[in-house]
Short mmCIF file of C-alpha atoms in Angstrom, two decimals:
data_model
loop_
_atom_site.label_atom_id
_atom_site.label_comp_id
_atom_site.label_asym_id
_atom_site.label_seq_id
_atom_site.Cartn_x
_atom_site.Cartn_y
_atom_site.Cartn_z
CA UNK A 1 0.00 0.00 0.00
CA UNK A 2 1.25 3.48 -0.88
CA UNK A 3 1.65 5.48 2.31
CA UNK A 4 3.06 8.74 0.95
CA UNK A 5 0.65 11.65 0.88
CA UNK A 6 -0.27 12.82 -2.60
CA UNK A 7 0.58 9.53 -4.31
CA UNK A 8 -1.99 7.73 -6.52
CA UNK A 9 -4.52 5.36 -4.94
CA UNK A 10 -3.03 1.87 -4.60
CA UNK A 11 -5.81 0.18 -6.58
CA UNK A 12 -5.18 2.15 -9.77
CA UNK A 13 -2.66 1.36 -12.49
CA UNK A 14 -0.64 4.44 -11.50
CA UNK A 15 -0.63 3.29 -7.90
CA UNK A 16 0.53 -0.22 -8.80
CA UNK A 17 3.27 1.17 -11.04
CA UNK A 18 4.42 3.53 -8.30
CA UNK A 19 4.51 0.73 -5.74
CA UNK A 20 6.56 -1.45 -8.10
CA UNK A 21 9.02 1.37 -8.73
CA UNK A 22 9.24 2.10 -5.02
CA UNK A 23 9.86 -1.57 -4.16
CA UNK A 24 12.48 -1.99 -6.89
CA UNK A 25 14.30 1.21 -5.90
CA UNK A 26 14.23 0.32 -2.22
CA UNK A 27 15.55 -3.21 -2.86
CA UNK A 28 18.35 -1.89 -5.06
CA UNK A 29 19.39 0.77 -2.52
CA UNK A 30 19.28 -1.54 0.50
CA UNK A 31 21.18 -4.26 -1.36
CA UNK A 32 23.94 -1.83 -2.24
CA UNK A 33 24.08 -0.51 1.33
CA UNK A 34 24.33 -4.07 2.67
CA UNK A 35 27.23 -4.84 0.35
CA UNK A 36 29.02 -1.61 1.32
CA UNK A 37 28.54 -2.33 5.04
CA UNK A 38 30.81 -5.41 4.88
CA UNK A 39 34.42 -4.20 5.34
CA UNK A 40 35.82 -7.18 3.45
CA UNK A 41 34.03 -6.01 0.30
CA UNK A 42 35.99 -3.49 -1.72
CA UNK A 43 39.00 -3.14 0.61
CA UNK A 44 40.29 -0.13 -1.35
CA UNK A 45 37.17 1.83 -0.39
CA UNK A 46 37.48 4.07 2.69
CA UNK A 47 34.85 4.63 5.33
CA UNK A 48 33.82 8.09 4.11
CA UNK A 49 33.53 6.79 0.56
CA UNK A 50 31.30 3.91 1.71
CA UNK A 51 29.00 6.30 3.56
CA UNK A 52 28.89 8.65 0.59
CA UNK A 53 28.00 5.88 -1.83
CA UNK A 54 25.28 4.57 0.49
CA UNK A 55 23.70 8.00 0.87
CA UNK A 56 24.09 8.70 -2.84
CA UNK A 57 22.43 5.38 -3.74
CA UNK A 58 19.53 5.94 -1.35
CA UNK A 59 18.96 9.48 -2.65
CA UNK A 60 19.08 8.39 -6.31
CA UNK A 61 16.66 5.52 -5.73
CA UNK A 62 14.34 7.87 -3.82
CA UNK A 63 14.40 10.33 -6.73
CA UNK A 64 13.60 7.51 -9.14
CA UNK A 65 11.10 5.43 -7.22
CA UNK A 66 9.17 7.73 -4.87
CA UNK A 67 6.94 10.79 -5.23
CA UNK A 68 8.76 12.52 -2.37
CA UNK A 69 9.84 16.05 -3.22
CA UNK A 70 13.30 16.11 -4.82
CA UNK A 71 14.44 18.95 -2.56
CA UNK A 72 13.45 17.06 0.59
CA UNK A 73 15.49 14.05 -0.54
CA UNK A 74 18.51 16.20 -1.40
CA UNK A 75 18.39 18.01 1.95
CA UNK A 76 18.13 14.68 3.77
CA UNK A 77 21.15 13.37 1.88
CA UNK A 78 23.17 16.50 2.61
CA UNK A 79 22.23 16.32 6.28
CA UNK A 80 23.20 12.64 6.46
CA UNK A 81 26.61 13.35 4.94
CA UNK A 82 27.15 16.20 7.42
CA UNK A 83 25.96 14.24 10.46
CA UNK A 84 28.31 11.34 9.63
CA UNK A 85 31.27 13.68 9.20
CA UNK A 86 31.83 13.08 5.49
CA UNK A 87 31.49 16.83 4.87
CA UNK A 88 31.57 19.71 7.31
CA UNK A 89 28.62 21.92 8.17
CA UNK A 90 30.50 24.81 6.56
CA UNK A 91 30.53 22.89 3.29
CA UNK A 92 26.81 22.17 3.48
CA UNK A 93 25.72 25.68 4.39
CA UNK A 94 28.42 27.38 2.35
CA UNK A 95 26.88 26.14 -0.89
CA UNK A 96 23.99 28.57 -0.36
CA UNK A 97 26.52 31.39 -0.56
CA UNK A 98 27.86 30.28 -3.95
CA UNK A 99 27.83 33.08 -6.51
CA UNK A 100 25.84 30.84 -8.87
CA UNK A 101 22.99 30.72 -6.33
CA UNK A 102 22.99 34.50 -6.06
CA UNK A 103 23.10 34.77 -9.84
CA UNK A 104 19.92 32.72 -10.12
CA UNK A 105 18.12 34.68 -7.37
CA UNK A 106 18.88 38.01 -9.02
CA UNK A 107 18.02 36.66 -12.47
CA UNK A 108 14.54 35.79 -11.23
CA UNK A 109 14.11 39.30 -9.85
CA UNK A 110 15.06 40.71 -13.24
CA UNK A 111 12.65 38.27 -14.92
CA UNK A 112 9.83 39.47 -12.66
CA UNK A 113 10.53 43.04 -13.74
CA UNK A 114 10.43 42.06 -17.42
CA UNK A 115 7.19 40.11 -16.96
CA UNK A 116 5.56 43.04 -15.15
CA UNK A 117 6.20 45.46 -18.04
CA UNK A 118 4.91 43.20 -20.84
CA UNK A 119 8.04 43.43 -22.98
CA UNK A 120 7.69 39.76 -23.87
CA UNK A 121 4.34 40.40 -25.57
CA UNK A 122 5.80 43.21 -27.66
CA UNK A 123 8.71 41.02 -28.72
CA UNK A 124 6.36 38.17 -29.67
CA UNK A 125 4.10 40.45 -31.70
CA UNK A 126 7.11 41.92 -33.51
CA UNK A 127 8.66 38.56 -34.42
CA UNK A 128 5.65 36.34 -35.05
CA UNK A 129 3.75 39.07 -36.87
CA UNK A 130 6.21 38.81 -39.76
CA UNK A 131 5.32 35.20 -40.61
CA UNK A 132 3.57 34.55 -43.91
CA UNK A 133 3.98 30.76 -44.18
CA UNK A 134 3.77 27.92 -41.68
CA UNK A 135 7.52 27.28 -41.85
CA UNK A 136 8.26 30.98 -41.26
CA UNK A 137 5.91 30.96 -38.28
CA UNK A 138 7.67 27.93 -36.81
CA UNK A 139 11.19 29.33 -37.14
CA UNK A 140 10.29 32.87 -36.05
CA UNK A 141 8.58 31.40 -32.97
CA UNK A 142 11.71 29.33 -32.35
CA UNK A 143 13.92 32.41 -32.59
CA UNK A 144 11.69 34.27 -30.14
CA UNK A 145 11.80 31.39 -27.66
CA UNK A 146 15.59 31.18 -27.87
CA UNK A 147 15.85 34.88 -27.02
CA UNK A 148 13.77 34.38 -23.85
CA UNK A 149 16.63 32.30 -22.40
CA UNK A 150 18.43 35.60 -21.75
CA UNK A 151 15.52 37.20 -19.93
CA UNK A 152 13.89 34.42 -17.91
CA UNK A 153 15.85 31.77 -15.97
CA UNK A 154 14.58 28.20 -15.68
CA UNK A 155 12.53 26.42 -18.32
CA UNK A 156 9.30 26.36 -16.31
CA UNK A 157 9.32 30.17 -16.04
CA UNK A 158 9.84 30.54 -19.76
CA UNK A 159 7.00 28.09 -20.45
CA UNK A 160 4.61 30.11 -18.27
CA UNK A 161 5.67 33.32 -20.02
CA UNK A 162 5.16 31.79 -23.48
CA UNK A 163 1.76 30.21 -22.79
CA UNK A 164 -0.31 33.38 -23.57
CA UNK A 165 1.50 33.72 -26.91
CA UNK A 166 0.66 30.10 -27.74
CA UNK A 167 -2.99 30.68 -26.81
CA UNK A 168 -3.15 33.66 -29.16
CA UNK A 169 -1.65 31.63 -32.02
CA UNK A 170 -4.02 28.74 -31.27
CA UNK A 171 -7.08 31.00 -31.54
CA UNK A 172 -5.93 32.42 -34.85
CA UNK A 173 -5.26 28.93 -36.26
CA UNK A 174 -8.31 27.29 -34.66
CA UNK A 175 -9.56 25.99 -38.04
CA UNK A 176 -6.19 24.23 -38.67
CA UNK A 177 -6.09 21.75 -35.80
CA UNK A 178 -2.86 19.95 -36.68
CA UNK A 179 -0.99 23.24 -36.82
CA UNK A 180 -2.17 24.02 -33.29
CA UNK A 181 -1.01 20.60 -32.11
CA UNK A 182 2.32 21.21 -33.83
CA UNK A 183 2.75 24.57 -32.07
CA UNK A 184 1.81 23.01 -28.73
CA UNK A 185 4.66 20.56 -29.24
CA UNK A 186 7.04 23.19 -30.62
CA UNK A 187 6.92 25.51 -27.60
CA UNK A 188 8.13 23.10 -24.87
CA UNK A 189 10.58 21.41 -27.25
CA UNK A 190 12.39 24.63 -28.08
CA UNK A 191 12.21 25.93 -24.51
CA UNK A 192 13.96 22.81 -23.22
CA UNK A 193 16.62 22.58 -25.93
CA UNK A 194 17.43 26.30 -26.02
CA UNK A 195 18.10 26.44 -22.26
CA UNK A 196 21.73 25.50 -22.93
CA UNK A 197 22.24 28.96 -24.47
CA UNK A 198 22.97 30.62 -21.13
CA UNK A 199 24.33 29.75 -17.72
CA UNK A 200 21.02 30.76 -16.11
CA UNK A 201 18.97 28.69 -18.57
CA UNK A 202 18.53 25.83 -16.09
CA UNK A 203 19.51 25.04 -12.53
CA UNK A 204 21.38 22.00 -13.86
CA UNK A 205 23.88 24.34 -15.50
CA UNK A 206 24.76 25.97 -12.20
CA UNK A 207 25.15 22.56 -10.57
CA UNK A 208 27.52 21.51 -13.37
CA UNK A 209 29.64 24.65 -13.01
CA UNK A 210 29.85 24.26 -9.24
CA UNK A 211 30.73 20.55 -9.32
CA UNK A 212 33.32 21.17 -12.04
CA UNK A 213 34.94 23.91 -9.97
CA UNK A 214 35.04 21.81 -6.80
CA UNK A 215 36.38 18.71 -8.58
CA UNK A 216 38.91 20.18 -11.02
CA UNK A 217 39.37 23.87 -10.32
CA UNK A 218 38.08 24.74 -13.80
CA UNK A 219 35.54 27.57 -13.74
CA UNK A 220 33.13 28.28 -16.58
CA UNK A 221 31.92 31.88 -16.56
CA UNK A 222 28.80 33.37 -18.11
CA UNK A 223 30.67 34.50 -21.23
CA UNK A 224 32.36 31.17 -21.87
CA UNK A 225 29.10 29.29 -21.39
CA UNK A 226 27.41 31.71 -23.81
CA UNK A 227 30.15 31.18 -26.38
CA UNK A 228 29.84 27.40 -26.15
CA UNK A 229 26.13 27.04 -25.53
CA UNK A 230 24.45 29.62 -27.75
CA UNK A 231 25.49 28.09 -31.10
CA UNK A 232 24.35 24.67 -29.87
CA UNK A 233 21.05 26.13 -28.63
CA UNK A 234 20.34 27.84 -31.97
CA UNK A 235 21.26 24.77 -34.02
CA UNK A 236 19.37 22.27 -31.87
CA UNK A 237 16.29 24.51 -31.54
CA UNK A 238 15.87 25.06 -35.27
CA UNK A 239 16.66 21.41 -36.00
CA UNK A 240 13.98 20.44 -33.47
CA UNK A 241 11.55 22.96 -34.97
CA UNK A 242 11.92 21.40 -38.40
CA UNK A 243 11.58 17.92 -36.89
CA UNK A 244 8.39 18.89 -35.04
CA UNK A 245 6.96 20.41 -38.20
CA UNK A 246 7.68 17.35 -40.36
CA UNK A 247 6.65 14.69 -37.83
CA UNK A 248 3.42 16.38 -36.73
CA UNK A 249 1.94 17.78 -39.95
CA UNK A 250 1.45 16.68 -43.54
CA UNK A 251 2.38 18.64 -46.65
CA UNK A 252 -1.24 19.67 -47.25
CA UNK A 253 -1.56 20.94 -43.67
CA UNK A 254 1.57 23.06 -44.08
CA UNK A 255 0.27 24.61 -47.29
CA UNK A 256 -1.59 27.88 -47.26
CA UNK A 257 -0.60 31.28 -45.90
CA UNK A 258 -0.77 32.38 -42.28
CA UNK A 259 -1.08 35.86 -40.89
CA UNK A 260 -0.83 36.71 -37.20
CA UNK A 261 -1.68 40.31 -36.39
CA UNK A 262 -0.68 42.28 -33.31
CA UNK A 263 -4.36 42.87 -32.56
CA UNK A 264 -4.96 39.11 -32.26
CA UNK A 265 -2.04 38.74 -29.84
CA UNK A 266 -3.30 41.76 -27.90
CA UNK A 267 -6.56 39.97 -27.06
CA UNK A 268 -4.58 37.51 -24.92
CA UNK A 269 -2.16 39.99 -23.37
CA UNK A 270 -2.84 42.22 -20.38
CA UNK A 271 -0.13 44.68 -21.49
CA UNK A 272 -0.09 46.61 -24.79
CA UNK A 273 1.90 44.96 -27.57
CA UNK A 274 1.72 47.89 -29.98
CA UNK A 275 1.89 51.65 -29.73
CA UNK A 276 4.37 53.92 -27.94
CA UNK A 277 6.51 52.37 -25.24
CA UNK A 278 5.83 53.41 -21.66
CA UNK A 279 8.60 54.82 -19.49
CA UNK A 280 8.63 51.61 -17.44
CA UNK A 281 9.12 49.52 -20.59
CA UNK A 282 11.96 51.74 -21.79
CA UNK A 283 13.74 51.60 -18.41
CA UNK A 284 13.33 47.84 -18.15
CA UNK A 285 14.53 47.21 -21.71
CA UNK A 286 17.57 49.43 -21.15
CA UNK A 287 18.36 47.72 -17.85
CA UNK A 288 18.03 44.22 -19.34
CA UNK A 289 20.22 45.14 -22.31
CA UNK A 290 22.84 46.62 -19.98
CA UNK A 291 22.90 43.56 -17.72
CA UNK A 292 23.21 41.13 -20.65
CA UNK A 293 25.96 43.31 -22.20
CA UNK A 294 27.89 43.33 -18.91
CA UNK A 295 27.48 39.57 -18.59
CA UNK A 296 28.83 39.06 -22.10
CA UNK A 297 31.77 41.45 -21.56
CA UNK A 298 32.92 39.88 -18.27
CA UNK A 299 36.49 39.25 -19.59
CA UNK A 300 36.90 43.01 -20.12
CA UNK A 301 35.69 44.42 -16.78
CA UNK A 302 36.21 41.32 -14.57
CA UNK A 303 33.03 41.95 -12.58
CA UNK A 304 31.35 38.71 -11.50
CA UNK A 305 28.06 37.92 -13.29
CA UNK A 306 26.45 37.48 -9.86
CA UNK A 307 27.47 41.02 -8.87
CA UNK A 308 26.16 42.38 -12.18
CA UNK A 309 22.88 40.52 -11.63
CA UNK A 310 22.64 41.87 -8.07
CA UNK A 311 23.11 45.44 -9.31
CA UNK A 312 20.44 44.84 -11.95
CA UNK A 313 18.04 43.35 -9.41
CA UNK A 314 18.50 46.31 -7.05
CA UNK A 315 17.82 48.78 -9.86
CA UNK A 316 14.85 46.76 -11.19
CA UNK A 317 13.19 46.81 -7.77
CA UNK A 318 14.19 50.32 -6.69
CA UNK A 319 11.39 52.80 -5.83
CA UNK A 320 12.53 55.38 -8.38
CA UNK A 321 13.68 53.34 -11.38
CA UNK A 322 12.22 49.89 -10.83
CA UNK A 323 9.13 48.24 -12.28
CA UNK A 324 8.46 45.69 -9.53
CA UNK A 325 8.59 45.72 -5.74
CA UNK A 326 11.39 43.64 -4.26
CA UNK A 327 9.10 41.57 -2.05
CA UNK A 328 6.87 40.76 -5.05
CA UNK A 329 9.89 39.80 -7.16
CA UNK A 330 11.30 37.57 -4.45
CA UNK A 331 8.03 35.63 -4.40
CA UNK A 332 8.83 34.43 -7.92
CA UNK A 333 12.20 32.96 -6.88
CA UNK A 334 12.02 29.12 -6.73
CA UNK A 335 13.53 28.75 -3.26
CA UNK A 336 12.96 25.01 -3.37
CA UNK A 337 15.18 24.78 -6.46
CA UNK A 338 17.90 26.82 -4.75
CA UNK A 339 17.90 24.55 -1.70
CA UNK A 340 18.00 21.55 -4.01
CA UNK A 341 20.99 23.00 -5.86
CA UNK A 342 22.83 23.75 -2.62
CA UNK A 343 22.27 20.27 -1.22
CA UNK A 344 23.28 18.51 -4.42
CA UNK A 345 26.40 20.67 -4.68
CA UNK A 346 27.35 19.39 -1.22
CA UNK A 347 26.70 15.83 -2.42
CA UNK A 348 29.01 16.44 -5.36
CA UNK A 349 31.74 17.69 -3.01
CA UNK A 350 31.34 14.55 -0.88
CA UNK A 351 31.60 12.28 -3.93
CA UNK A 352 34.80 13.97 -5.06
CA UNK A 353 36.54 14.51 -1.72
CA UNK A 354 35.76 11.08 -0.25
CA UNK A 355 37.15 9.28 -3.27
CA UNK A 356 33.79 7.64 -4.00
CA UNK A 357 33.49 9.08 -7.51
CA UNK A 358 37.03 8.01 -8.40
CA UNK A 359 36.40 4.51 -7.09
CA UNK A 360 33.15 4.17 -9.05
CA UNK A 361 34.89 4.85 -12.35
CA UNK A 362 38.19 3.14 -11.53
CA UNK A 363 37.06 -0.08 -13.17
CA UNK A 364 36.43 1.57 -16.53
CA UNK A 365 38.95 0.76 -19.27
CA UNK A 366 41.65 3.42 -19.52
CA UNK A 367 42.28 3.02 -23.25
CA UNK A 368 38.85 4.17 -24.41
CA UNK A 369 39.00 6.51 -27.39
CA UNK A 370 37.85 10.04 -26.47
CA UNK A 371 35.15 9.97 -29.16
CA UNK A 372 33.78 6.69 -27.82
CA UNK A 373 33.86 8.03 -24.25
CA UNK A 374 31.94 11.17 -25.23
CA UNK A 375 29.49 9.06 -27.24
CA UNK A 376 28.68 6.92 -24.20
CA UNK A 377 28.33 10.02 -21.99
CA UNK A 378 25.96 11.69 -24.44
CA UNK A 379 23.88 8.53 -24.94
CA UNK A 380 23.49 7.89 -21.20
CA UNK A 381 22.70 11.54 -20.49
CA UNK A 382 20.10 11.66 -23.27
CA UNK A 383 18.32 8.57 -21.96
CA UNK A 384 18.59 9.55 -18.28
CA UNK A 385 15.28 11.46 -18.32
CA UNK A 386 13.47 8.13 -18.58
CA UNK A 387 14.72 7.31 -15.07
CA UNK A 388 15.27 10.70 -13.40
CA UNK A 389 12.62 13.26 -14.34
CA UNK A 390 14.31 16.21 -12.64
CA UNK A 391 16.88 17.87 -14.87
CA UNK A 392 18.84 19.11 -11.87
CA UNK A 393 18.80 15.65 -10.30
CA UNK A 394 20.18 14.17 -13.51
CA UNK A 395 23.13 16.56 -13.43
CA UNK A 396 23.63 15.95 -9.71
CA UNK A 397 23.96 12.21 -10.35
CA UNK A 398 25.78 12.19 -13.68
CA UNK A 399 28.20 15.13 -13.65
CA UNK A 400 30.40 14.06 -10.68
CA UNK A 401 30.76 10.59 -12.20
CA UNK A 402 31.37 11.94 -15.70
CA UNK A 403 34.10 14.28 -14.43
CA UNK A 404 35.85 11.52 -12.49
CA UNK A 405 35.63 9.13 -15.45
CA UNK A 406 36.89 11.80 -17.87
CA UNK A 407 39.99 12.42 -15.78
CA UNK A 408 40.75 8.70 -15.74
CA UNK A 409 40.17 8.35 -19.50
CA UNK A 410 42.29 11.34 -20.44
CA UNK A 411 39.30 13.34 -21.66
CA UNK A 412 38.90 17.03 -20.85
CA UNK A 413 36.42 17.06 -17.92
CA UNK A 414 35.04 20.43 -19.04
CA UNK A 415 34.08 19.00 -22.45
CA UNK A 416 32.62 15.86 -20.87
CA UNK A 417 30.59 17.77 -18.25
CA UNK A 418 29.23 20.21 -20.84
CA UNK A 419 28.31 17.39 -23.21
CA UNK A 420 26.51 15.52 -20.44
CA UNK A 421 24.59 18.60 -19.30
CA UNK A 422 23.62 19.59 -22.85
CA UNK A 423 22.47 16.06 -23.71
CA UNK A 424 20.46 15.83 -20.47
CA UNK A 425 18.39 18.76 -21.73
CA UNK A 426 16.47 16.33 -23.95
CA UNK A 427 13.41 15.23 -21.97
CA UNK A 428 10.48 14.96 -24.38
CA UNK A 429 9.47 11.31 -24.34
CA UNK A 430 6.60 11.45 -21.82
CA UNK A 431 4.21 14.21 -20.68
CA UNK A 432 5.70 13.98 -17.18
CA UNK A 433 9.32 14.15 -18.38
CA UNK A 434 9.56 17.93 -17.85
CA UNK A 435 7.36 20.75 -16.52
CA UNK A 436 7.07 22.60 -19.87
CA UNK A 437 5.97 19.36 -21.58
CA UNK A 438 3.39 18.81 -18.85
CA UNK A 439 2.14 22.41 -19.07
CA UNK A 440 1.50 22.35 -22.82
CA UNK A 441 0.09 18.81 -22.85
CA UNK A 442 -3.17 19.92 -21.22
CA UNK A 443 -4.36 23.40 -22.20
CA UNK A 444 -8.11 23.85 -21.59
CA UNK A 445 -10.08 24.54 -24.73
CA UNK A 446 -7.12 23.99 -27.08
CA UNK A 447 -6.22 20.79 -29.00
CA UNK A 448 -2.78 19.63 -27.98
CA UNK A 449 -0.48 16.64 -28.40
CA UNK A 450 -0.94 13.09 -27.18
CA UNK A 451 1.65 10.69 -25.69
CA UNK A 452 1.81 9.08 -29.14
CA UNK A 453 2.86 12.42 -30.67
CA UNK A 454 5.62 12.72 -28.08
CA UNK A 455 6.89 9.20 -28.73
CA UNK A 456 6.94 9.76 -32.47
CA UNK A 457 8.88 13.00 -32.04
CA UNK A 458 11.32 11.50 -29.52
CA UNK A 459 12.11 8.55 -31.78
CA UNK A 460 13.50 11.01 -34.34
CA UNK A 461 14.68 13.91 -32.19
CA UNK A 462 16.58 11.97 -29.50
CA UNK A 463 19.25 10.55 -31.85
CA UNK A 464 19.44 13.82 -33.78
CA UNK A 465 20.11 15.95 -30.69
CA UNK A 466 22.55 13.38 -29.29
CA UNK A 467 24.54 13.40 -32.53
CA UNK A 468 24.46 17.20 -32.62
CA UNK A 469 25.82 17.48 -29.06
CA UNK A 470 28.53 14.94 -29.90
CA UNK A 471 29.44 16.92 -33.03
CA UNK A 472 29.77 20.14 -31.04
CA UNK A 473 31.86 18.46 -28.34
CA UNK A 474 34.20 16.84 -30.85
CA UNK A 475 34.43 19.45 -33.62
CA UNK A 476 33.06 22.86 -32.59
CA UNK A 477 34.01 23.37 -28.95
CA UNK A 478 37.71 22.59 -29.58
CA UNK A 479 37.73 25.59 -31.95
CA UNK A 480 36.30 27.68 -29.10
CA UNK A 481 38.91 26.71 -26.53
CA UNK A 482 37.55 23.48 -25.06
CA UNK A 483 39.55 20.56 -26.53
CA UNK A 484 38.39 16.97 -26.23
CA UNK A 485 41.59 15.92 -24.46
CA UNK A 486 43.84 17.82 -22.06
#
């Protein structure tokens, strides 16, 4: 019987499936803990490493097999590692003071200011209004969604911001049902794949940067991530857009002109999308442009992106120049995600410092070709969403192991960690695989996609995106300063 509050009733198919997953995960975790508890097993493994692996296994199985909140599990794991002395309390609590955490907090404040002014609606009306064919509409929408990665952190926030635009397009194309279904699939697909464009695109990116810094001393800044991630985001987003278009619609359904007017978008927007800009819109646009410019020019002025974001957040919420009150903006910050990030960063430190990560990958063959190694990393990371639905949890589990394995195989850990994180951004197979997919799968009054549509898309898009990430890691990123080997 399922005893966890909020889980499905035990008599239903969902309840039976959940109970089976819970039992399998619990058996796997307890079996591993029992093996680790015997000192004669694995004599090269120290006490701290054994404790770390046990906690890590229990947390991973809980993420996979239970409906318990991911943050609660991560905090419990971090507390267990601290209570047993594997990491210090300063390490656990110090992760909340990481500049990446502050960067995300301030980015959400800036996003709240942008959302309050309605700049997103103006941008959508400007871009989408130029479409005259279905293919133009698809790629202009894709371009607009890629741009939102610079203004709104986290994929769920971008999905919520884009939903009114989708509703407006759906009303205009109401007599062309398959085009509406195609757009419903396009929005979450591009939002998820374009997140790799910026460091603040997903919490998983910040976890990767932190774990990489703790394990190797290599730090990826906002500018370097932008240089490496933006080309991949643009390429994968437009490749995905074309794939969605071809797998969801027929030639006859793509034929015929389309015309989206600003007036039609205005009906679904609370803020004006045409006409003269208000003073608040001008100030917010100038502030956002300044912050992004300072982020991109970090090598010139050497000011931390977190400090730049903090300055922008203070200005955005100031009484004289701001467009949102600070207390209202702070309500939009996903504090649960920040606690999850902090706890999983501490878990990553424990895996590296205790020697557990190194021991886990010590049995891998040392003569693996770098291309083969990256191929395995990308394939595992692409498929990981079928087991771990949380993007941040996937990076928390995979990145420490990928970094340790890369060092042993002679592969650049920066390239391996980036490839793993980028590949883990694919999570389109099931409606529950990611929050944006869930959000657009059930829109009242609007025809949307079915699980069959998702499976058909994933069968084509998964190998395409995996190959694209592998191509960038092997051929493009070395030209941008991240070689495959060290």
